[in-house]
Short mmCIF file of C-alpha atoms and ligand atoms in Angstrom, two decimals:
data_model
loop_
_atom_site.label_atom_id
_atom_site.label_comp_id
_atom_site.label_asym_id
_atom_site.label_seq_id
_atom_site.Cartn_x
_atom_site.Cartn_y
_atom_site.Cartn_z
CA MET A 23 -0.12 0.18 -0.17
CA ALA A 24 1.29 3.41 -1.02
CA THR A 25 1.94 5.59 1.95
CA MET A 26 -0.48 8.63 1.78
CA GLU A 27 2.64 11.34 1.49
CA GLN A 28 2.16 15.22 1.67
CA SER A 29 0.95 17.19 -1.17
CA ARG A 30 3.60 18.40 -3.29
CA SER A 31 1.49 21.08 -4.62
CA GLU A 32 3.15 24.32 -4.17
CA TYR A 33 1.06 27.51 -3.63
CA THR A 34 3.53 29.73 -3.22
CA TYR A 35 2.40 33.15 -4.99
CA GLY A 36 1.33 35.67 -3.07
CA LEU A 37 1.38 33.76 0.03
CA THR A 38 3.58 35.43 3.07
CA GLU A 39 6.23 34.57 4.81
CA ASP A 40 5.01 33.79 8.10
CA GLN A 41 2.12 32.18 6.80
CA LEU A 42 4.49 29.70 4.18
CA ALA A 43 6.47 28.97 7.27
CA ILE A 44 2.88 28.31 8.90
CA ARG A 45 2.41 25.80 6.13
CA GLU A 46 5.86 24.45 6.68
CA HIS A 47 5.21 23.21 10.41
CA VAL A 48 1.76 22.27 9.81
CA ARG A 49 2.98 20.32 6.63
CA GLU A 50 5.61 18.03 8.63
CA VAL A 51 4.08 18.12 12.25
CA THR A 52 0.93 16.50 9.92
CA ARG A 53 3.46 14.26 8.12
CA ARG A 54 4.49 13.09 11.29
CA TYR A 55 1.97 12.61 14.08
CA ILE A 56 -1.08 13.19 12.46
CA GLU A 57 -1.52 11.65 9.57
CA PRO A 58 0.31 7.73 11.17
CA ARG A 59 -2.91 8.39 13.62
CA ALA A 60 -5.23 9.38 10.95
CA ALA A 61 -7.13 5.38 10.38
CA GLU A 62 -7.10 4.57 13.78
CA ILE A 63 -8.78 7.69 14.62
CA ASP A 64 -11.73 7.00 12.81
CA GLU A 65 -11.50 3.22 12.99
CA ARG A 66 -11.81 3.70 16.60
CA ALA A 67 -14.11 6.76 17.31
CA GLU A 68 -11.83 7.58 20.17
CA PHE A 69 -10.92 11.48 20.14
CA PRO A 70 -7.78 11.73 19.83
CA GLN A 71 -5.90 13.28 23.55
CA ASP A 72 -3.06 12.51 22.20
CA ILE A 73 -3.61 15.26 19.16
CA ARG A 74 -4.88 17.42 21.38
CA GLU A 75 -1.40 17.77 22.93
CA LEU A 76 0.72 17.88 21.07
CA LEU A 77 -1.71 21.00 18.51
CA ALA A 78 -0.88 22.97 22.14
CA GLU A 79 2.83 21.44 22.44
CA LYS A 80 3.26 22.25 18.58
CA ASP A 81 1.82 25.95 19.18
CA ILE A 82 -0.93 25.18 16.42
CA PHE A 83 -3.74 26.46 18.74
CA ALA A 84 -2.26 29.30 19.08
CA LEU A 85 -2.78 30.31 15.23
CA PRO A 86 -6.67 31.86 15.97
CA PHE A 87 -5.31 33.90 19.02
CA ARG A 88 -3.27 37.05 18.60
CA GLU A 89 -0.49 38.41 20.85
CA GLU A 90 -1.71 39.33 23.40
CA HIS A 91 -3.31 36.88 24.42
CA GLY A 92 -0.79 34.61 23.84
CA GLY A 93 -1.25 33.15 20.22
CA THR A 94 0.22 34.30 17.22
CA GLY A 95 -0.71 36.84 15.48
CA THR A 96 -0.04 35.59 11.99
CA GLY A 97 -4.36 36.37 11.06
CA THR A 98 -6.80 34.17 9.72
CA THR A 99 -5.84 32.55 6.01
CA ALA A 100 -2.72 31.52 8.27
CA LEU A 101 -5.06 29.76 10.61
CA LEU A 102 -7.16 28.61 6.81
CA ILE A 103 -3.34 26.83 5.76
CA ALA A 104 -3.20 25.61 8.44
CA ILE A 105 -7.07 23.58 9.00
CA GLU A 106 -6.41 22.91 4.83
CA GLU A 107 -2.84 20.85 5.58
CA MET A 108 -3.95 19.22 8.29
CA ALA A 109 -7.27 18.00 6.61
CA LYS A 110 -5.82 16.11 3.83
CA ALA A 111 -4.52 13.49 5.96
CA CYS A 112 -7.41 13.50 8.83
CA GLY A 113 -10.75 15.70 9.59
CA THR A 114 -10.93 15.05 13.35
CA SER A 115 -7.15 17.32 13.87
CA ALA A 116 -9.10 19.82 11.11
CA LEU A 117 -12.02 19.57 13.27
CA MET A 118 -9.77 20.30 16.47
CA LEU A 119 -8.03 23.74 15.57
CA ALA A 120 -10.90 24.58 13.44
CA VAL A 121 -13.73 24.45 16.25
CA GLN A 122 -11.12 26.51 18.93
CA GLU A 123 -11.83 29.05 16.61
CA LEU A 124 -15.62 28.27 16.50
CA GLY A 125 -15.92 28.64 20.20
CA ALA A 126 -13.55 31.60 20.41
CA LEU A 127 -14.27 33.63 18.32
CA PRO A 128 -17.59 34.83 20.00
CA ILE A 129 -15.37 35.62 23.11
CA LYS A 130 -12.67 37.58 20.20
CA LEU A 131 -15.52 39.28 19.04
CA ALA A 132 -17.45 40.29 22.01
CA GLY A 133 -15.85 39.54 24.85
CA THR A 134 -14.62 42.29 27.34
CA GLU A 135 -11.58 42.37 28.38
CA ALA A 136 -11.50 40.79 30.94
CA GLN A 137 -13.73 37.83 29.55
CA GLN A 138 -10.87 37.87 26.83
CA GLN A 139 -8.37 37.82 29.37
CA GLN A 140 -9.87 35.05 31.31
CA TYR A 141 -10.76 33.00 28.64
CA LEU A 142 -8.51 33.46 24.83
CA PRO A 143 -4.70 32.64 26.98
CA ARG A 144 -5.89 29.18 27.81
CA LEU A 145 -7.31 28.40 24.30
CA ALA A 146 -3.93 30.37 22.71
CA SER A 147 -2.15 27.74 24.68
CA GLY A 148 -4.61 24.43 24.48
CA GLU A 149 -5.12 23.90 28.11
CA TRP A 150 -8.42 24.51 27.79
CA LEU A 151 -10.93 23.20 24.39
CA ALA A 152 -13.73 26.05 22.67
CA ALA A 153 -17.26 24.59 21.84
CA TYR A 154 -20.02 26.76 20.44
CA GLY A 155 -23.84 26.13 21.52
CA LEU A 156 -26.59 27.05 19.19
CA THR A 157 -28.13 23.95 17.37
CA GLU A 158 -30.92 22.52 19.46
CA PRO A 159 -33.10 19.16 18.51
CA GLU A 160 -35.67 21.27 17.40
CA SER A 161 -33.57 24.15 15.74
CA GLY A 162 -31.47 23.75 13.41
CA SER A 163 -30.86 25.96 9.90
CA ASP A 164 -33.74 28.34 11.88
CA SER A 165 -31.59 29.19 14.55
CA ALA A 166 -33.20 32.03 15.78
CA SER A 167 -36.70 29.47 17.45
CA MET A 168 -34.65 27.95 20.07
CA ARG A 169 -35.56 27.26 22.99
CA THR A 170 -33.48 27.21 26.10
CA THR A 171 -33.89 30.51 27.67
CA ALA A 172 -31.58 31.95 30.44
CA ARG A 173 -32.80 34.82 33.58
CA LEU A 174 -31.36 36.37 35.57
CA GLU A 175 -31.18 35.64 39.26
CA GLY A 176 -29.78 37.95 41.80
CA ASP A 177 -26.16 37.99 40.71
CA GLU A 178 -26.57 34.66 38.22
CA TRP A 179 -28.02 33.86 35.39
CA VAL A 180 -30.02 30.27 34.74
CA LEU A 181 -30.41 28.42 32.04
CA ASN A 182 -32.60 25.68 30.25
CA GLY A 183 -32.86 23.56 27.65
CA SER A 184 -30.73 21.67 25.74
CA LYS A 185 -28.71 21.70 22.94
CA ARG A 186 -27.61 18.93 20.10
CA PHE A 187 -24.57 18.13 17.50
CA ILE A 188 -22.37 20.09 19.55
CA THR A 189 -18.87 19.41 18.96
CA ASN A 190 -15.94 18.68 21.17
CA GLY A 191 -19.28 18.77 23.50
CA GLY A 192 -17.43 16.19 26.12
CA VAL A 193 -14.10 17.84 26.39
CA ALA A 194 -14.38 21.00 25.83
CA ASP A 195 -13.52 23.86 28.99
CA VAL A 196 -15.96 26.10 28.51
CA TYR A 197 -18.20 26.38 25.60
CA VAL A 198 -20.58 29.28 24.08
CA ILE A 199 -24.29 28.92 24.65
CA PHE A 200 -27.17 31.25 22.81
CA ALA A 201 -30.40 31.07 24.81
CA LYS A 202 -33.49 33.12 24.08
CA THR A 203 -33.39 36.13 27.34
CA ASP A 204 -36.59 37.50 25.79
CA PRO A 205 -38.09 34.34 24.55
CA ASP A 206 -41.18 36.73 23.03
CA ALA A 207 -38.65 38.80 20.80
CA GLY A 208 -38.01 36.02 18.36
CA HIS A 209 -33.83 36.86 17.45
CA ARG A 210 -34.09 39.85 18.72
CA GLY A 211 -34.32 38.25 22.67
CA ILE A 212 -31.98 35.76 22.59
CA SER A 213 -28.39 36.62 24.15
CA ALA A 214 -24.92 34.82 24.57
CA PHE A 215 -22.97 33.15 27.94
CA ILE A 216 -20.15 31.47 28.85
CA VAL A 217 -20.97 28.82 30.49
CA GLU A 218 -17.61 26.26 32.08
CA ALA A 219 -18.20 22.20 31.67
CA THR A 220 -17.68 22.55 35.84
CA ALA A 221 -20.92 25.59 35.96
CA PRO A 222 -23.85 23.79 38.57
CA GLY A 223 -27.19 22.62 35.76
CA PHE A 224 -24.71 21.25 32.91
CA SER A 225 -24.41 18.10 31.91
CA VAL A 226 -23.51 16.65 28.78
CA GLY A 227 -25.91 13.83 26.97
CA LYS A 228 -25.45 11.20 23.88
CA LEU A 229 -22.49 11.04 22.29
CA GLU A 230 -23.63 10.19 18.48
CA HIS A 231 -22.29 7.77 16.24
CA LYS A 232 -21.01 8.94 12.99
CA MET A 233 -20.17 8.62 9.58
CA GLY A 234 -17.04 10.31 9.46
CA ILE A 235 -15.17 12.96 11.46
CA ARG A 236 -15.54 9.62 14.10
CA GLY A 237 -12.60 11.45 15.92
CA SER A 238 -14.41 14.80 17.07
CA THR A 239 -17.11 14.14 19.70
CA THR A 240 -20.80 15.32 18.47
CA ALA A 241 -22.61 15.57 21.86
CA GLU A 242 -26.12 16.57 23.58
CA LEU A 243 -25.84 19.44 26.35
CA HIS A 244 -29.09 20.11 29.25
CA PHE A 245 -29.17 22.95 30.87
CA ASP A 246 -31.32 22.19 34.21
CA ASP A 247 -30.82 25.26 35.99
CA CYS A 248 -27.48 26.06 35.34
CA ARG A 249 -25.71 29.06 37.18
CA VAL A 250 -23.53 30.74 35.24
CA PRO A 251 -22.33 34.28 37.19
CA ALA A 252 -23.88 37.39 35.68
CA ASP A 253 -20.89 38.54 33.52
CA ALA A 254 -20.35 35.46 31.60
CA ILE A 255 -22.70 36.80 29.33
CA LEU A 256 -21.65 38.34 26.19
CA GLY A 257 -22.05 41.28 24.89
CA GLU A 258 -25.52 42.75 25.50
CA PRO A 259 -28.76 40.94 26.02
CA GLY A 260 -30.55 40.54 22.85
CA SER A 261 -27.20 40.15 20.90
CA GLY A 262 -26.24 36.99 20.80
CA PHE A 263 -27.92 35.87 17.35
CA PRO A 264 -26.21 39.09 15.39
CA LEU A 265 -23.02 37.98 17.23
CA ALA A 266 -23.85 34.34 15.39
CA MET A 267 -23.68 34.82 12.29
CA GLN A 268 -20.84 36.99 12.83
CA VAL A 269 -19.16 34.26 13.70
CA LEU A 270 -20.72 32.01 11.39
CA ASP A 271 -19.08 34.73 8.66
CA ARG A 272 -15.64 34.03 10.41
CA SER A 273 -15.75 30.97 11.16
CA ARG A 274 -17.67 29.27 7.20
CA PRO A 275 -14.26 29.95 6.10
CA GLY A 276 -13.00 27.24 8.47
CA ILE A 277 -15.28 24.42 7.20
CA ALA A 278 -14.08 25.45 3.35
CA ALA A 279 -10.47 24.65 4.79
CA GLN A 280 -11.17 21.72 6.16
CA ALA A 281 -13.11 20.57 2.72
CA LEU A 282 -10.57 21.66 0.23
CA GLY A 283 -7.79 20.23 2.44
CA HIS A 284 -9.85 16.08 2.35
CA ALA A 285 -10.64 17.18 -1.45
CA GLN A 286 -6.27 18.01 -1.99
CA GLY A 287 -5.03 15.07 0.19
CA ALA A 288 -7.61 12.72 -1.80
CA LEU A 289 -6.57 13.58 -4.79
CA ASP A 290 -3.23 13.68 -4.26
CA TYR A 291 -2.88 10.73 -3.01
CA ALA A 292 -5.22 8.91 -5.75
CA GLY A 293 -2.82 10.86 -7.99
CA ARG A 294 0.72 8.79 -7.14
CA TYR A 295 -1.99 5.68 -7.20
CA LEU A 296 -2.30 5.89 -10.76
CA LEU A 297 1.34 6.81 -11.33
CA GLN A 298 1.49 3.68 -9.46
CA ARG A 299 -1.31 0.72 -10.54
CA GLU A 300 -1.03 -0.81 -13.86
CA GLN A 301 -3.44 -2.14 -15.51
CA PHE A 302 -3.15 -2.90 -19.48
CA GLY A 303 0.75 -3.45 -19.62
CA LYS A 304 1.25 0.28 -17.75
CA PRO A 305 0.26 2.98 -15.21
CA LEU A 306 -3.56 3.96 -15.25
CA ALA A 307 -2.15 6.93 -15.21
CA ARG A 308 -1.32 7.54 -18.13
CA GLN A 309 -5.11 6.50 -19.48
CA GLN A 310 -6.19 9.61 -21.16
CA GLY A 311 -9.55 9.07 -19.76
CA LEU A 312 -7.86 9.57 -16.49
CA GLN A 313 -6.13 12.23 -16.72
CA PHE A 314 -9.31 14.16 -17.06
CA MET A 315 -10.45 13.36 -14.70
CA LEU A 316 -7.36 14.55 -12.07
CA ALA A 317 -7.13 17.13 -14.51
CA ASP A 318 -10.71 18.77 -13.28
CA MET A 319 -10.31 17.02 -10.22
CA GLN A 320 -6.55 20.03 -9.51
CA VAL A 321 -8.76 22.66 -11.72
CA LYS A 322 -12.14 22.47 -8.97
CA CYS A 323 -9.54 22.65 -6.08
CA THR A 324 -7.25 25.47 -7.31
CA ALA A 325 -10.67 27.33 -8.14
CA GLY A 326 -11.97 26.82 -4.00
CA ARG A 327 -8.61 27.75 -3.19
CA GLU A 328 -8.41 30.98 -4.17
CA LEU A 329 -11.87 31.84 -2.99
CA LEU A 330 -10.50 30.30 -0.18
CA TYR A 331 -7.56 32.21 0.45
CA LYS A 332 -9.72 35.57 -0.81
CA VAL A 333 -11.85 35.12 2.07
CA GLY A 334 -9.50 34.63 4.42
CA TRP A 335 -6.84 37.53 3.64
CA MET A 336 -10.98 39.99 3.12
CA ILE A 337 -10.91 39.01 7.15
CA ASP A 338 -7.31 39.86 7.30
CA THR A 339 -8.23 42.81 5.97
CA GLY A 340 -11.59 44.07 7.41
CA ALA A 341 -13.08 43.57 4.74
CA PRO A 342 -16.94 44.83 4.22
CA ARG A 343 -19.13 43.14 6.59
CA GLU A 344 -21.73 42.06 2.93
CA GLU A 345 -19.21 41.01 1.74
CA LEU A 346 -17.85 39.13 3.39
CA THR A 347 -21.22 37.24 4.46
CA SER A 348 -21.61 35.58 0.88
CA TYR A 349 -17.55 35.27 0.06
CA SER A 350 -17.50 33.02 3.61
CA ALA A 351 -21.02 31.35 2.77
CA MET A 352 -19.65 31.11 -1.37
CA ALA A 353 -16.08 29.94 -0.51
CA LYS A 354 -17.90 27.36 2.77
CA LEU A 355 -20.17 25.78 -0.34
CA PHE A 356 -17.87 25.71 -3.23
CA CYS A 357 -15.12 23.99 -1.17
CA SER A 358 -17.98 21.08 0.69
CA ASP A 359 -19.59 20.54 -2.72
CA MET A 360 -16.09 20.30 -4.44
CA ALA A 361 -14.68 18.50 -2.41
CA MET A 362 -17.52 16.05 -2.01
CA GLU A 363 -17.37 15.22 -5.98
CA VAL A 364 -13.71 15.50 -5.94
CA THR A 365 -13.68 12.56 -3.10
CA THR A 366 -15.69 10.75 -4.66
CA ASP A 367 -14.02 10.46 -8.01
CA ALA A 368 -11.03 9.49 -5.77
CA VAL A 369 -12.61 6.53 -4.37
CA GLN A 370 -13.73 6.14 -8.31
CA LEU A 371 -9.62 6.24 -9.34
CA LEU A 372 -8.60 3.55 -6.58
CA GLY A 373 -12.01 1.26 -7.92
CA GLY A 374 -12.40 -1.49 -5.49
CA TYR A 375 -9.14 -0.10 -3.25
CA GLY A 376 -11.04 3.27 -3.42
CA TYR A 377 -13.74 1.46 -1.18
CA VAL A 378 -11.92 -0.21 1.33
CA SER A 379 -10.70 0.88 4.80
CA GLU A 380 -7.61 0.08 4.36
CA TYR A 381 -6.20 3.06 1.62
CA PRO A 382 -7.55 6.58 2.98
CA VAL A 383 -9.98 8.00 0.70
CA GLU A 384 -13.25 6.77 1.21
CA ARG A 385 -12.18 8.23 5.04
CA LEU A 386 -11.41 11.81 3.13
CA MET A 387 -14.81 10.88 1.14
CA ARG A 388 -17.41 9.97 5.08
CA ASP A 389 -15.25 13.60 6.72
CA THR A 390 -16.01 15.66 3.60
CA LYS A 391 -19.93 14.93 4.25
CA ILE A 392 -20.14 16.80 6.85
CA THR A 393 -18.38 19.72 5.18
CA GLN A 394 -21.99 20.36 3.31
CA ILE A 395 -23.97 20.11 6.60
CA TYR A 396 -22.69 22.17 9.97
CA GLU A 397 -22.26 25.71 10.47
CA GLY A 398 -25.43 25.89 7.45
CA THR A 399 -25.94 23.81 5.26
CA ASN A 400 -25.28 23.90 1.70
CA GLN A 401 -29.00 24.90 1.10
CA VAL A 402 -28.57 27.57 4.39
CA GLN A 403 -25.78 29.04 2.24
CA ARG A 404 -27.55 29.17 -1.04
CA ILE A 405 -29.70 31.41 1.26
CA VAL A 406 -27.72 33.47 1.91
CA ILE A 407 -25.66 34.35 -1.60
CA SER A 408 -29.07 34.84 -3.40
CA ARG A 409 -30.86 37.12 -0.30
CA LEU A 410 -27.40 39.20 -0.59
CA LEU A 411 -27.58 39.63 -4.54
CA LEU A 412 -31.17 39.54 -4.63
CA ALA A 413 -30.65 43.03 -2.10
CA GLU A 414 -28.08 44.37 -4.32
CA LEU A 415 -30.25 44.05 -7.76
CA GLU A 416 -33.22 45.14 -6.12
CA ARG A 417 -31.04 48.32 -5.13
CA SER A 418 -29.52 48.65 -8.49
CA LEU A 419 -33.14 48.97 -10.01
CA GLU A 420 -34.30 51.51 -7.02
CA ALA A 421 -30.76 53.97 -8.05
C1 FAD B 516 -20.93 16.44 13.61
C2 FAD B 516 -21.51 17.24 13.99
C3 FAD B 516 -21.56 18.46 14.36
C4 FAD B 516 -21.92 19.70 14.84
N1 FAD B 516 -21.39 20.35 14.93
C5 FAD B 516 -22.43 22.21 15.31
C6 FAD B 516 -21.67 22.59 16.97
O1 FAD B 516 -20.34 22.77 17.20
N2 FAD B 516 -22.37 23.37 17.12
C7 FAD B 516 -23.51 23.89 17.14
O2 FAD B 516 -24.17 24.95 16.99
N3 FAD B 516 -23.79 23.25 15.79
C8 FAD B 516 -23.45 22.34 15.43
N4 FAD B 516 -23.90 21.20 14.70
C9 FAD B 516 -25.47 21.13 13.69
C10 FAD B 516 -25.46 21.98 12.27
O3 FAD B 516 -25.31 22.64 12.40
C11 FAD B 516 -26.74 21.42 12.19
O4 FAD B 516 -26.63 19.94 11.92
C12 FAD B 516 -27.82 22.49 10.36
O5 FAD B 516 -27.33 23.48 11.11
C13 FAD B 516 -28.98 21.73 9.98
O6 FAD B 516 -29.49 21.89 11.24
P1 FAD B 516 -30.88 20.13 11.57
O7 FAD B 516 -29.27 19.60 11.55
O8 FAD B 516 -31.75 20.69 12.95
O9 FAD B 516 -31.43 20.15 9.88
P2 FAD B 516 -32.73 20.71 9.19
O10 FAD B 516 -32.25 22.39 10.01
O11 FAD B 516 -33.42 20.15 9.84
O12 FAD B 516 -32.17 20.26 8.05
C14 FAD B 516 -33.54 19.42 7.20
C15 FAD B 516 -33.16 19.84 5.52
O13 FAD B 516 -33.69 20.85 5.16
C16 FAD B 516 -32.84 21.28 4.43
N5 FAD B 516 -33.85 22.93 5.06
C17 FAD B 516 -33.74 23.78 5.98
N6 FAD B 516 -34.55 24.51 5.76
C18 FAD B 516 -34.23 25.16 4.83
C19 FAD B 516 -35.21 26.35 3.64
N7 FAD B 516 -35.20 27.28 3.94
N8 FAD B 516 -34.52 25.79 2.55
C20 FAD B 516 -34.54 25.52 2.19
N9 FAD B 516 -33.58 23.80 2.52
C21 FAD B 516 -34.14 23.60 4.07
C22 FAD B 516 -31.83 21.52 5.14
O14 FAD B 516 -30.69 21.71 4.22
C23 FAD B 516 -31.68 20.23 5.14
O15 FAD B 516 -31.07 19.46 4.01
C24 FAD B 516 -23.43 19.54 14.62
C25 FAD B 516 -23.82 18.87 13.38
C26 FAD B 516 -23.18 17.30 12.77
C27 FAD B 516 -24.31 16.86 12.18
#
């Protein structure tokens, strides 16, 4: 069986020295430590504590954070590159970094100085893991219809309700939880809270058995008169829904990066396989029909990367909100749909060997599927993109 070496397809133009150095660092860490563990993590479906420790030790958890909070201060593009590199070999490991960013973003965007000082350095060092709790059993795409409530009692908020499908559930040390502080006010009644795993009344329910990203925990969370201090609220009461949307604008690219990594990892593996596998007296890589498939897969990955890095650059340079919302949704939609196609084609290129777990492409295909679903399904991304497009066209008609 061929080994799953890291991609040799270099992309350097336009990247800074820092970004290139981070790519090399994460690529090397992935090659040495993550790739050899990936199949086992998938098979055992156990949260890989060793990879968590590795990402802390190698300063990879520091990538989403500013220097003043113990981070590398190297920006979003570098973070996306790191997620992409790990995802070439292992979805669970890449997601661990993406979710550290997802869970930290509400604190980075809306936290007070004290909240930021309390949590961000611990997340940057990897001492703590973060999670983001928006989804509920009865409220998925329609997140504003959530039922979890929070009421102020003296100097504490009391949370009641439950969350479903929360990544890092059970392993996270701090959760950002969205709850209704004014249940009659629709999305304007939603607020965000920092809930530590030790909060009284907080518990973790069942863990899901999944098709892919099997080492990542996906859990139910329960809040049964769960008490957190009055200053655990993020921003003003009622500001939770816009905050959740602002977070998704910045976290969806992380999912696009995961998808892109899976696609490029599967493509590179399939290409090397075709160079080595002989049928009809010559390497399969010399069959033009298969060369054309490889070419199409490479074009898709490259187009996805261009869109993704553009979004990274938009975040790093402070692009206007509406443009970012649209580009972020487009990157997530395009990269995850194209990665589903590319990883499925990679399985096809390996024939029967693509379908068995001895080879990594079927795992990458399974790990990819979730990227079309979480952080807003791809139907939801299409709603976001078309809403913004139509609003702009409407404005142009009125002008
Ligand atoms: C492994 C995993 C990890 C997750 N991690 C997290 C996490 O960390 N934090 C968190 O908060 N959530 C998380 N989620 C939840 C995830 O974001 C939701 O599953 C997702 O947003 C979809 O919600 P739903 O599953 O309730 O599907 P539904 O909303 O019930 O949708 C079902 C189908 O209907 C479609 N649909 C819904 N509304 C429309 C519409 N208006 N127009 C067209 N189509 C529509 C959807 O696209 C989908 O295909 C995770 C989910 C999984 C499976």
